[in-house]
Amino acid sequence: PFLRATGNQHQSQPAGISVTQATERGTLYSIDEIRALSRFARKHGLRLHMDGARLANAAAALDAPLCDFTRAAGVDVLSFGGAKNGILFGEAVVFFDKDLARDFPWIRKQGLHLMSKMRFIGAQFEALLRDDLWLRNARHANAMAALLRAQLEKIPGVEICFPTDINMVWCRFPERAIPEIQKRFSFHIEDPAARMARLVTSFDTSKADVMNFASVVKQAVAGK
Amino acid sequence: PFLRATGNQHQSQPAGISVTQATERGTLYSIDEIRALSRFARKHGLRLHMDGARLANAAAALDAPLCDFTRAAGVDVLSFGGAKNGILFGEAVVFFDKDLARDFPWIRKQGLHLMSKMRFIGAQFEALLRDDLWLRNARHANAMAALLRAQLEKIPGVEICFPTDINMVWCRFPERAIPEIQKRFSFHIEDPAARMARLVTSFDTSKADVMNFASVVKQAVAGK
Amino acid sequence: PFLRATGNQHQSQPAGISVTQATERGTLYSIDEIRALSRFARKHGLRLHMDGARLANAAAALDAPLCDFTRAAGVDVLSFGGAKNGILFGEAVVFFDKDLARDFPWIRKQGLHLMSKMRFIGAQFEALLRDDLWLRNARHANAMAALLRAQLEKIPGVEICFPTDINMVWCRFPERAIPEIQKRFSFHIEDPAARMARLVTSFDTSKADVMNFASVVKQAVAGK
Amino acid sequence: PFLRATGNQHQSQPAGISVTQATERGTLYSIDEIRALSRFARKHGLRLHMDGARLANAAAALDAPLCDFTRAAGVDVLSFGGAKNGILFGEAVVFFDKDLARDFPWIRKQGLHLMSKMRFIGAQFEALLRDDLWLRNARHANAMAALLRAQLEKIPGVEICFPTDINMVWCRFPERAIPEIQKRFSFHIEDPAARMARLVTSFDTSKADVMNFASVVKQAVAGK
């Protein structure tokens, strides 16, 4: 429906499609889906942006080279996230079409992201990209989420909400169990209407952390 | 000095030169001056914009076809003013290079100037441009300013400040005369530090208006 | 649901409610409905703005003093439209709470609406407000819309879509009749999916105009 | 002169004074100067902001409690810099008047500075503020700048440009020496017209670094 606005001076003009890979729900776009989006974008004169705050987790889950589901699949601009995969701060914006990047230094400046001492941010990416650290971090986080899901599935009364493609488990706890669990672990009920909790594992989540959390949930749900 | 910022991501980038023809001081750029500005702009990758709120007065004063000191002199974008030359409201933005205008409908919308019933604004321009009304209005206003200047020059104690190329006279009145004159005529001391008054004639200023004003000034200055 | 965002730094904060009186569909909010909206707004710390591009038509249709369904009903800021009721250009923004207006001169300037020669806009409002011209214009336009509706209702195959509270009739013409009618009269199919035409009468629409239009529609629908 | 714009709807309104302590030239405002600025601000209804990117260096140089030249001197809002004093990224905005901070969470969000994992930024400030690390870092950097200045002053042909109040030395090298020095050390000629170099020491600059640099300068200037 947004395409109906094209050329109408009374309306904002569609310029691009932005997808989040992996999604906010912890699921993935397949390579074919991204290709289809890219074809649609190209056909309508739009650009394709991929928000990759959790791109490393997607790469680990798809078990495919980054290029296959980004540049080769028709993505024009990519945000390659770091802050959710082990570094303190920062994500890299990658333009596959350099012409699109021409004004980006000033867009970055106007967006208040031309920072003092940016070399300290860049240095973290150097470390992250060396010896596949980014991928190892993501694989570990994904594995811990799979373990977490498997543990939670065993607990009657806990309901898992979406596929667990990456390092994120969405679930519903029984209402009265929530404050009990929150006494020990901090998490948000992201969507109060649906009463869904979002549980995210990370590069430094250990098996013991997961087992410990599952055990606390089990007791809270059992009402002990 | 602004050109030193070119390519520096810490600084705003120069993109164009904007000149006001005629100027806020009531003076003119000659055709040669505009050509020189245009050459400079082109050499440095800049565009040349002409703010023509009083363009009609400039055309009348230069006694040259509009094209000679706009498009043919290298102006890229022109604002052709109407509100200061007899219509109620509006100025026309003219792009000599249509590529520059591609996004303008949306810039106009975002700038809150895509208005309801714009045909009522356009209709005024049709009338203004018919039978050289715009030029006749401007010639009359310019002539009245020349008359005003000539009258004021005769009054000892009144100091004229700039050339009177168009329909504007800048002058200094003796301090104590100002409130006397303002009892009869409304005008601003635009620049308090320099104590300069800006007097503007228009399409409907009559000779009698000018003579009447000059006579009031004469009495006020004489302290009667 | 927007109120759930209150206090959440990740989300835009609700600050006001804006209603259009009369609506874009040509219908009205009753005085009681506006009062209820105002109570809701006040309860949640919001302000109530009324977009009155067609306020005169609403006043004529409600047959109530302006104050009753604006200030007295709890409206904080009102746009009083002129351009759709007989003047060339302009609407007046009315703040019932002067504190809210404190920064408005600079908001107007930043919004590019501090214009040259604004007295020419103000002068039109003086004329519009004298001797109830605004109300007479609106009453006439409303009456012409009622007549138009009555005429169209008589034509089999023309479907009227909403109540005709003011000077606006929404209707559906048979698909093949549309180009025939458009040969003689210019109108838009505003909502292509619903194939609805928006017909608006104005202060200078005559009975003959309406009868003429209805007659053209009748012939086009009859396929003659 | 900006105060002349107050109340004029054609001009931006003055709302505050912003001073940088220490300045971009490496000099200081005295406590009395800040108090005087604060009195002036208060008198004219303005707020006083202090950009403290190098506030720690100022505190070390003034040898006074932070409070004395910020809150107690009448500063309303303070930026307390970290990135130039040993942490990777971040500065803390401190509102002494909490009313001024009411909308700041959303200003931060709109300014694109509500970041993911901000606790990693906060954690650095915890470390910086513990056991006066911020002050020890700054004292060391200041001392190294004083040493650098003393060494450079001994070299004929090197001209020091401003007082060295903090960790910054501005100087002029002979033109032909500059490329020689830059072969070994990276620095900018910040102001090409004045040919001034800006040399900044930091928390991890060692005496050996300074002596080494001075020795390279000495040789380059001597033309060896």
mmCIF file with all atom_site columns, C-alpha atoms in Angstrom, chain D residues 48-222:
data_model
loop_
_atom_site.group_PDB
_atom_site.id
_atom_site.type_symbol
_atom_site.label_atom_id
_atom_site.label_alt_id
_atom_site.label_comp_id
_atom_site.label_asym_id
_atom_site.label_entity_id
_atom_site.label_seq_id
_atom_site.pdbx_PDB_ins_code
_atom_site.Cartn_x
_atom_site.Cartn_y
_atom_site.Cartn_z
_atom_site.occupancy
_atom_site.B_iso_or_equiv
_atom_site.pdbx_formal_charge
_atom_site.auth_seq_id
_atom_site.auth_comp_id
_atom_site.auth_asym_id
_atom_site.auth_atom_id
_atom_site.pdbx_PDB_model_num
ATOM 1   C CA . LEU D 1 48  ? 24.827 28.307 31.795 1.00 0.00 ? 48  LEU D CA 1
ATOM 2   C CA . HIS D 1 49  ? 26.161 25.101 30.257 1.00 0.00 ? 49  HIS D CA 1
ATOM 3   C CA . MET D 1 50  ? 29.714 23.895 30.778 1.00 0.00 ? 50  MET D CA 1
ATOM 4   C CA . ASP D 1 51  ? 31.251 21.607 28.168 1.00 0.00 ? 51  ASP D CA 1
ATOM 5   C CA . GLY D 1 52  ? 33.648 19.619 30.297 1.00 0.00 ? 52  GLY D CA 1
ATOM 6   C CA . ALA D 1 53  ? 35.269 17.298 27.775 1.00 0.00 ? 53  ALA D CA 1
ATOM 7   C CA . ARG D 1 54  ? 38.490 18.157 29.645 1.00 0.00 ? 54  ARG D CA 1
ATOM 8   C CA . LEU D 1 55  ? 36.910 18.980 32.983 1.00 0.00 ? 55  LEU D CA 1
ATOM 9   C CA . ALA D 1 56  ? 39.165 16.608 34.869 1.00 0.00 ? 56  ALA D CA 1
ATOM 10  C CA . ASN D 1 57  ? 42.205 18.442 33.531 1.00 0.00 ? 57  ASN D CA 1
ATOM 11  C CA . ALA D 1 58  ? 40.631 21.709 34.634 1.00 0.00 ? 58  ALA D CA 1
ATOM 12  C CA . ALA D 1 59  ? 39.958 20.311 38.114 1.00 0.00 ? 59  ALA D CA 1
ATOM 13  C CA . ALA D 1 60  ? 43.561 19.157 38.381 1.00 0.00 ? 60  ALA D CA 1
ATOM 14  C CA . ALA D 1 61  ? 44.884 22.498 37.165 1.00 0.00 ? 61  ALA D CA 1
ATOM 15  C CA . LEU D 1 62  ? 42.631 24.653 39.339 1.00 0.00 ? 62  LEU D CA 1
ATOM 16  C CA . ASP D 1 63  ? 43.359 22.357 42.284 1.00 0.00 ? 63  ASP D CA 1
ATOM 17  C CA . ALA D 1 64  ? 39.825 23.037 43.472 1.00 0.00 ? 64  ALA D CA 1
ATOM 18  C CA . PRO D 1 65  ? 36.843 20.786 44.218 1.00 0.00 ? 65  PRO D CA 1
ATOM 19  C CA . LEU D 1 66  ? 34.697 20.190 41.125 1.00 0.00 ? 66  LEU D CA 1
ATOM 20  C CA . CYS D 1 67  ? 31.730 21.748 42.859 1.00 0.00 ? 67  CYS D CA 1
ATOM 21  C CA . ASP D 1 68  ? 33.497 25.093 43.315 1.00 0.00 ? 68  ASP D CA 1
ATOM 22  C CA . PHE D 1 69  ? 33.735 25.853 39.624 1.00 0.00 ? 69  PHE D CA 1
ATOM 23  C CA . THR D 1 70  ? 30.555 24.089 38.485 1.00 0.00 ? 70  THR D CA 1
ATOM 24  C CA . ARG D 1 71  ? 27.423 23.952 40.657 1.00 0.00 ? 71  ARG D CA 1
ATOM 25  C CA . ALA D 1 72  ? 28.606 26.434 43.272 1.00 0.00 ? 72  ALA D CA 1
ATOM 26  C CA . ALA D 1 73  ? 29.721 28.848 40.547 1.00 0.00 ? 73  ALA D CA 1
ATOM 27  C CA . GLY D 1 74  ? 26.272 28.807 38.964 1.00 0.00 ? 74  GLY D CA 1
ATOM 28  C CA . VAL D 1 75  ? 26.593 26.215 36.200 1.00 0.00 ? 75  VAL D CA 1
ATOM 29  C CA . ASP D 1 76  ? 23.182 24.703 35.353 1.00 0.00 ? 76  ASP D CA 1
ATOM 30  C CA . VAL D 1 77  ? 24.211 21.796 33.145 1.00 0.00 ? 77  VAL D CA 1
ATOM 31  C CA . LEU D 1 78  ? 27.577 20.095 32.930 1.00 0.00 ? 78  LEU D CA 1
ATOM 32  C CA . SER D 1 79  ? 29.034 17.601 30.467 1.00 0.00 ? 79  SER D CA 1
ATOM 33  C CA . PHE D 1 80  ? 31.557 15.528 32.380 1.00 0.00 ? 80  PHE D CA 1
ATOM 34  C CA . GLY D 1 81  ? 33.928 14.047 29.830 1.00 0.00 ? 81  GLY D CA 1
ATOM 35  C CA . GLY D 1 82  ? 35.374 10.579 29.988 1.00 0.00 ? 82  GLY D CA 1
ATOM 36  C CA . ALA D 1 83  ? 36.685 9.748  26.523 1.00 0.00 ? 83  ALA D CA 1
ATOM 37  C CA . LYS D 1 84  ? 39.573 12.203 26.811 1.00 0.00 ? 84  LYS D CA 1
ATOM 38  C CA . ASN D 1 85  ? 40.564 10.993 30.244 1.00 0.00 ? 85  ASN D CA 1
ATOM 39  C CA . GLY D 1 86  ? 41.039 7.257  29.951 1.00 0.00 ? 86  GLY D CA 1
ATOM 40  C CA . ILE D 1 87  ? 37.731 5.544  29.171 1.00 0.00 ? 87  ILE D CA 1
ATOM 41  C CA . LEU D 1 88  ? 36.798 4.173  25.771 1.00 0.00 ? 88  LEU D CA 1
ATOM 42  C CA . PHE D 1 89  ? 33.680 6.159  25.216 1.00 0.00 ? 89  PHE D CA 1
ATOM 43  C CA . GLY D 1 90  ? 31.148 8.416  26.871 1.00 0.00 ? 90  GLY D CA 1
ATOM 44  C CA . GLU D 1 91  ? 30.476 11.551 28.775 1.00 0.00 ? 91  GLU D CA 1
ATOM 45  C CA . ALA D 1 92  ? 27.998 12.142 31.578 1.00 0.00 ? 92  ALA D CA 1
ATOM 46  C CA . VAL D 1 93  ? 25.500 15.010 31.328 1.00 0.00 ? 93  VAL D CA 1
ATOM 47  C CA . VAL D 1 94  ? 24.851 16.364 34.818 1.00 0.00 ? 94  VAL D CA 1
ATOM 48  C CA . PHE D 1 95  ? 21.821 18.577 35.523 1.00 0.00 ? 95  PHE D CA 1
ATOM 49  C CA . PHE D 1 96  ? 22.148 20.549 38.745 1.00 0.00 ? 96  PHE D CA 1
ATOM 50  C CA . ASP D 1 97  ? 18.554 21.673 38.308 1.00 0.00 ? 97  ASP D CA 1
ATOM 51  C CA . LYS D 1 98  ? 16.531 18.493 37.915 1.00 0.00 ? 98  LYS D CA 1
ATOM 52  C CA . ASP D 1 99  ? 13.615 20.344 36.323 1.00 0.00 ? 99  ASP D CA 1
ATOM 53  C CA . LEU D 1 100 ? 15.825 21.004 33.320 1.00 0.00 ? 100 LEU D CA 1
ATOM 54  C CA . ALA D 1 101 ? 16.347 17.260 32.924 1.00 0.00 ? 101 ALA D CA 1
ATOM 55  C CA . ARG D 1 102 ? 12.676 16.328 32.718 1.00 0.00 ? 102 ARG D CA 1
ATOM 56  C CA . ASP D 1 103 ? 12.609 15.831 28.936 1.00 0.00 ? 103 ASP D CA 1
ATOM 57  C CA . PHE D 1 104 ? 16.235 14.797 28.623 1.00 0.00 ? 104 PHE D CA 1
ATOM 58  C CA . PRO D 1 105 ? 15.612 11.037 28.242 1.00 0.00 ? 105 PRO D CA 1
ATOM 59  C CA . TRP D 1 106 ? 13.684 11.800 25.042 1.00 0.00 ? 106 TRP D CA 1
ATOM 60  C CA . ILE D 1 107 ? 16.166 14.401 23.850 1.00 0.00 ? 107 ILE D CA 1
ATOM 61  C CA . ARG D 1 108 ? 18.831 11.730 24.306 1.00 0.00 ? 108 ARG D CA 1
ATOM 62  C CA . LYS D 1 109 ? 16.717 9.235  22.370 1.00 0.00 ? 109 LYS D CA 1
ATOM 63  C CA . GLN D 1 110 ? 16.073 11.698 19.533 1.00 0.00 ? 110 GLN D CA 1
ATOM 64  C CA . GLY D 1 111 ? 19.768 12.588 19.503 1.00 0.00 ? 111 GLY D CA 1
ATOM 65  C CA . LEU D 1 112 ? 20.481 8.876  18.876 1.00 0.00 ? 112 LEU D CA 1
ATOM 66  C CA . HIS D 1 113 ? 22.350 8.510  22.152 1.00 0.00 ? 113 HIS D CA 1
ATOM 67  C CA . LEU D 1 114 ? 20.085 6.059  23.962 1.00 0.00 ? 114 LEU D CA 1
ATOM 68  C CA . MET D 1 115 ? 22.334 3.154  23.205 1.00 0.00 ? 115 MET D CA 1
ATOM 69  C CA . SER D 1 116 ? 22.230 -0.561 23.531 1.00 0.00 ? 116 SER D CA 1
ATOM 70  C CA . LYS D 1 117 ? 24.151 -1.871 26.566 1.00 0.00 ? 117 LYS D CA 1
ATOM 71  C CA . MET D 1 118 ? 24.623 1.543  28.154 1.00 0.00 ? 118 MET D CA 1
ATOM 72  C CA . ARG D 1 119 ? 25.631 -0.250 31.339 1.00 0.00 ? 119 ARG D CA 1
ATOM 73  C CA . PHE D 1 120 ? 29.004 -0.906 29.690 1.00 0.00 ? 120 PHE D CA 1
ATOM 74  C CA . ILE D 1 121 ? 29.459 2.845  29.412 1.00 0.00 ? 121 ILE D CA 1
ATOM 75  C CA . GLY D 1 122 ? 28.261 3.462  32.956 1.00 0.00 ? 122 GLY D CA 1
ATOM 76  C CA . ALA D 1 123 ? 30.632 0.801  34.277 1.00 0.00 ? 123 ALA D CA 1
ATOM 77  C CA . GLN D 1 124 ? 33.593 2.744  32.917 1.00 0.00 ? 124 GLN D CA 1
ATOM 78  C CA . PHE D 1 125 ? 32.503 5.819  34.833 1.00 0.00 ? 125 PHE D CA 1
ATOM 79  C CA . GLU D 1 126 ? 32.280 3.773  38.021 1.00 0.00 ? 126 GLU D CA 1
ATOM 80  C CA . ALA D 1 127 ? 35.906 2.797  37.577 1.00 0.00 ? 127 ALA D CA 1
ATOM 81  C CA . LEU D 1 128 ? 36.944 6.305  36.576 1.00 0.00 ? 128 LEU D CA 1
ATOM 82  C CA . LEU D 1 129 ? 35.352 7.875  39.641 1.00 0.00 ? 129 LEU D CA 1
ATOM 83  C CA . ARG D 1 130 ? 36.695 5.307  42.119 1.00 0.00 ? 130 ARG D CA 1
ATOM 84  C CA . ASP D 1 131 ? 39.734 6.335  44.168 1.00 0.00 ? 131 ASP D CA 1
ATOM 85  C CA . ASP D 1 132 ? 40.052 9.595  42.225 1.00 0.00 ? 132 ASP D CA 1
ATOM 86  C CA . LEU D 1 133 ? 41.283 7.788  39.125 1.00 0.00 ? 133 LEU D CA 1
ATOM 87  C CA . TRP D 1 134 ? 39.800 10.578 36.977 1.00 0.00 ? 134 TRP D CA 1
ATOM 88  C CA . LEU D 1 135 ? 41.863 13.148 38.886 1.00 0.00 ? 135 LEU D CA 1
ATOM 89  C CA . ARG D 1 136 ? 45.055 11.109 38.917 1.00 0.00 ? 136 ARG D CA 1
ATOM 90  C CA . ASN D 1 137 ? 44.767 10.537 35.153 1.00 0.00 ? 137 ASN D CA 1
ATOM 91  C CA . ALA D 1 138 ? 44.288 14.256 34.595 1.00 0.00 ? 138 ALA D CA 1
ATOM 92  C CA . ARG D 1 139 ? 47.114 15.312 36.898 1.00 0.00 ? 139 ARG D CA 1
ATOM 93  C CA . HIS D 1 140 ? 49.485 13.006 35.101 1.00 0.00 ? 140 HIS D CA 1
ATOM 94  C CA . ALA D 1 141 ? 48.427 14.277 31.671 1.00 0.00 ? 141 ALA D CA 1
ATOM 95  C CA . ASN D 1 142 ? 48.803 17.894 32.823 1.00 0.00 ? 142 ASN D CA 1
ATOM 96  C CA . ALA D 1 143 ? 52.249 17.194 34.244 1.00 0.00 ? 143 ALA D CA 1
ATOM 97  C CA . MET D 1 144 ? 53.375 15.602 30.997 1.00 0.00 ? 144 MET D CA 1
ATOM 98  C CA . ALA D 1 145 ? 52.188 18.679 29.071 1.00 0.00 ? 145 ALA D CA 1
ATOM 99  C CA . ALA D 1 146 ? 54.150 20.938 31.407 1.00 0.00 ? 146 ALA D CA 1
ATOM 100 C CA . LEU D 1 147 ? 57.219 18.784 30.819 1.00 0.00 ? 147 LEU D CA 1
ATOM 101 C CA . LEU D 1 148 ? 56.631 18.862 27.070 1.00 0.00 ? 148 LEU D CA 1
ATOM 102 C CA . ARG D 1 149 ? 56.361 22.630 27.103 1.00 0.00 ? 149 ARG D CA 1
ATOM 103 C CA . ALA D 1 150 ? 59.513 22.993 29.157 1.00 0.00 ? 150 ALA D CA 1
ATOM 104 C CA . GLN D 1 151 ? 61.408 20.789 26.713 1.00 0.00 ? 151 GLN D CA 1
ATOM 105 C CA . LEU D 1 152 ? 60.085 22.585 23.630 1.00 0.00 ? 152 LEU D CA 1
ATOM 106 C CA . GLU D 1 153 ? 60.885 26.001 25.099 1.00 0.00 ? 153 GLU D CA 1
ATOM 107 C CA . LYS D 1 154 ? 64.522 25.017 25.147 1.00 0.00 ? 154 LYS D CA 1
ATOM 108 C CA . ILE D 1 155 ? 64.559 24.454 21.383 1.00 0.00 ? 155 ILE D CA 1
ATOM 109 C CA . PRO D 1 156 ? 65.342 27.624 19.399 1.00 0.00 ? 156 PRO D CA 1
ATOM 110 C CA . GLY D 1 157 ? 62.893 28.051 16.519 1.00 0.00 ? 157 GLY D CA 1
ATOM 111 C CA . VAL D 1 158 ? 59.959 26.450 18.308 1.00 0.00 ? 158 VAL D CA 1
ATOM 112 C CA . GLU D 1 159 ? 57.411 29.011 19.402 1.00 0.00 ? 159 GLU D CA 1
ATOM 113 C CA . ILE D 1 160 ? 54.861 28.253 22.145 1.00 0.00 ? 160 ILE D CA 1
ATOM 114 C CA . CYS D 1 161 ? 51.505 29.922 21.467 1.00 0.00 ? 161 CYS D CA 1
ATOM 115 C CA . PHE D 1 162 ? 49.275 29.914 24.563 1.00 0.00 ? 162 PHE D CA 1
ATOM 116 C CA . PRO D 1 163 ? 49.544 29.277 28.276 1.00 0.00 ? 163 PRO D CA 1
ATOM 117 C CA . THR D 1 164 ? 49.716 25.545 29.018 1.00 0.00 ? 164 THR D CA 1
ATOM 118 C CA . ASP D 1 165 ? 47.115 25.291 31.761 1.00 0.00 ? 165 ASP D CA 1
ATOM 119 C CA . ILE D 1 166 ? 46.182 21.669 31.123 1.00 0.00 ? 166 ILE D CA 1
ATOM 120 C CA . ASN D 1 167 ? 47.333 18.746 28.945 1.00 0.00 ? 167 ASN D CA 1
ATOM 121 C CA . MET D 1 168 ? 47.682 20.680 25.722 1.00 0.00 ? 168 MET D CA 1
ATOM 122 C CA . VAL D 1 169 ? 50.558 22.562 24.119 1.00 0.00 ? 169 VAL D CA 1
ATOM 123 C CA . TRP D 1 170 ? 50.025 24.759 21.071 1.00 0.00 ? 170 TRP D CA 1
ATOM 124 C CA . CYS D 1 171 ? 53.181 25.662 19.200 1.00 0.00 ? 171 CYS D CA 1
ATOM 125 C CA . ARG D 1 172 ? 54.701 26.660 15.889 1.00 0.00 ? 172 ARG D CA 1
ATOM 126 C CA . PHE D 1 173 ? 57.436 24.556 14.338 1.00 0.00 ? 173 PHE D CA 1
ATOM 127 C CA . PRO D 1 174 ? 59.625 25.866 11.532 1.00 0.00 ? 174 PRO D CA 1
ATOM 128 C CA . GLU D 1 175 ? 57.849 24.961 8.291  1.00 0.00 ? 175 GLU D CA 1
ATOM 129 C CA . ARG D 1 176 ? 60.511 22.610 6.927  1.00 0.00 ? 176 ARG D CA 1
ATOM 130 C CA . ALA D 1 177 ? 60.765 20.734 10.246 1.00 0.00 ? 177 ALA D CA 1
ATOM 131 C CA . ILE D 1 178 ? 57.113 19.681 10.251 1.00 0.00 ? 178 ILE D CA 1
ATOM 132 C CA . PRO D 1 179 ? 57.324 16.809 7.726  1.00 0.00 ? 179 PRO D CA 1
ATOM 133 C CA . GLU D 1 180 ? 60.453 15.527 9.466  1.00 0.00 ? 180 GLU D CA 1
ATOM 134 C CA . ILE D 1 181 ? 58.681 15.345 12.824 1.00 0.00 ? 181 ILE D CA 1
ATOM 135 C CA . GLN D 1 182 ? 55.584 13.837 11.236 1.00 0.00 ? 182 GLN D CA 1
ATOM 136 C CA . LYS D 1 183 ? 57.668 10.954 9.921  1.00 0.00 ? 183 LYS D CA 1
ATOM 137 C CA . ARG D 1 184 ? 57.955 9.809  13.506 1.00 0.00 ? 184 ARG D CA 1
ATOM 138 C CA . PHE D 1 185 ? 54.884 11.277 15.234 1.00 0.00 ? 185 PHE D CA 1
ATOM 139 C CA . SER D 1 186 ? 51.372 11.865 14.009 1.00 0.00 ? 186 SER D CA 1
ATOM 140 C CA . PHE D 1 187 ? 49.925 15.313 14.673 1.00 0.00 ? 187 PHE D CA 1
ATOM 141 C CA . HIS D 1 188 ? 47.810 17.874 12.875 1.00 0.00 ? 188 HIS D CA 1
ATOM 142 C CA . ILE D 1 189 ? 48.463 21.476 12.008 1.00 0.00 ? 189 ILE D CA 1
ATOM 143 C CA . GLU D 1 190 ? 45.054 22.501 13.357 1.00 0.00 ? 190 GLU D CA 1
ATOM 144 C CA . ASP D 1 191 ? 45.066 26.004 12.045 1.00 0.00 ? 191 ASP D CA 1
ATOM 145 C CA . PRO D 1 192 ? 46.918 26.137 8.706  1.00 0.00 ? 192 PRO D CA 1
ATOM 146 C CA . ALA D 1 193 ? 46.709 29.926 8.445  1.00 0.00 ? 193 ALA D CA 1
ATOM 147 C CA . ALA D 1 194 ? 48.473 30.301 11.792 1.00 0.00 ? 194 ALA D CA 1
ATOM 148 C CA . ARG D 1 195 ? 50.583 27.151 11.234 1.00 0.00 ? 195 ARG D CA 1
ATOM 149 C CA . MET D 1 196 ? 49.869 26.034 14.821 1.00 0.00 ? 196 MET D CA 1
ATOM 150 C CA . ALA D 1 197 ? 50.286 22.457 15.958 1.00 0.00 ? 197 ALA D CA 1
ATOM 151 C CA . ARG D 1 198 ? 48.191 21.077 18.820 1.00 0.00 ? 198 ARG D CA 1
ATOM 152 C CA . LEU D 1 199 ? 50.026 18.585 21.021 1.00 0.00 ? 199 LEU D CA 1
ATOM 153 C CA . VAL D 1 200 ? 47.985 16.694 23.600 1.00 0.00 ? 200 VAL D CA 1
ATOM 154 C CA . THR D 1 201 ? 49.303 14.464 26.362 1.00 0.00 ? 201 THR D CA 1
ATOM 155 C CA . SER D 1 202 ? 47.162 11.812 28.004 1.00 0.00 ? 202 SER D CA 1
ATOM 156 C CA . PHE D 1 203 ? 46.853 9.529  31.008 1.00 0.00 ? 203 PHE D CA 1
ATOM 157 C CA . ASP D 1 204 ? 49.261 7.048  29.415 1.00 0.00 ? 204 ASP D CA 1
ATOM 158 C CA . THR D 1 205 ? 51.887 9.457  28.099 1.00 0.00 ? 205 THR D CA 1
ATOM 159 C CA . SER D 1 206 ? 55.225 8.659  29.744 1.00 0.00 ? 206 SER D CA 1
ATOM 160 C CA . LYS D 1 207 ? 58.195 10.913 30.470 1.00 0.00 ? 207 LYS D CA 1
ATOM 161 C CA . ALA D 1 208 ? 60.138 8.853  27.954 1.00 0.00 ? 208 ALA D CA 1
ATOM 162 C CA . ASP D 1 209 ? 57.484 9.615  25.304 1.00 0.00 ? 209 ASP D CA 1
ATOM 163 C CA . VAL D 1 210 ? 57.880 13.328 25.956 1.00 0.00 ? 210 VAL D CA 1
ATOM 164 C CA . MET D 1 211 ? 61.678 13.283 25.967 1.00 0.00 ? 211 MET D CA 1
ATOM 165 C CA . ASN D 1 212 ? 61.698 11.190 22.818 1.00 0.00 ? 212 ASN D CA 1
ATOM 166 C CA . PHE D 1 213 ? 59.367 13.601 21.033 1.00 0.00 ? 213 PHE D CA 1
ATOM 167 C CA . ALA D 1 214 ? 61.371 16.627 22.150 1.00 0.00 ? 214 ALA D CA 1
ATOM 168 C CA . SER D 1 215 ? 64.538 15.003 20.890 1.00 0.00 ? 215 SER D CA 1
ATOM 169 C CA . VAL D 1 216 ? 63.009 14.319 17.470 1.00 0.00 ? 216 VAL D CA 1
ATOM 170 C CA . VAL D 1 217 ? 61.831 17.935 17.286 1.00 0.00 ? 217 VAL D CA 1
ATOM 171 C CA . LYS D 1 218 ? 65.268 19.192 18.242 1.00 0.00 ? 218 LYS D CA 1
ATOM 172 C CA . GLN D 1 219 ? 66.936 17.236 15.453 1.00 0.00 ? 219 GLN D CA 1
ATOM 173 C CA . ALA D 1 220 ? 64.288 18.165 12.881 1.00 0.00 ? 220 ALA D CA 1
ATOM 174 C CA . VAL D 1 221 ? 64.574 21.856 13.724 1.00 0.00 ? 221 VAL D CA 1
ATOM 175 C CA . ALA D 1 222 ? 68.364 21.665 13.624 1.00 0.00 ? 222 ALA D CA 1
#
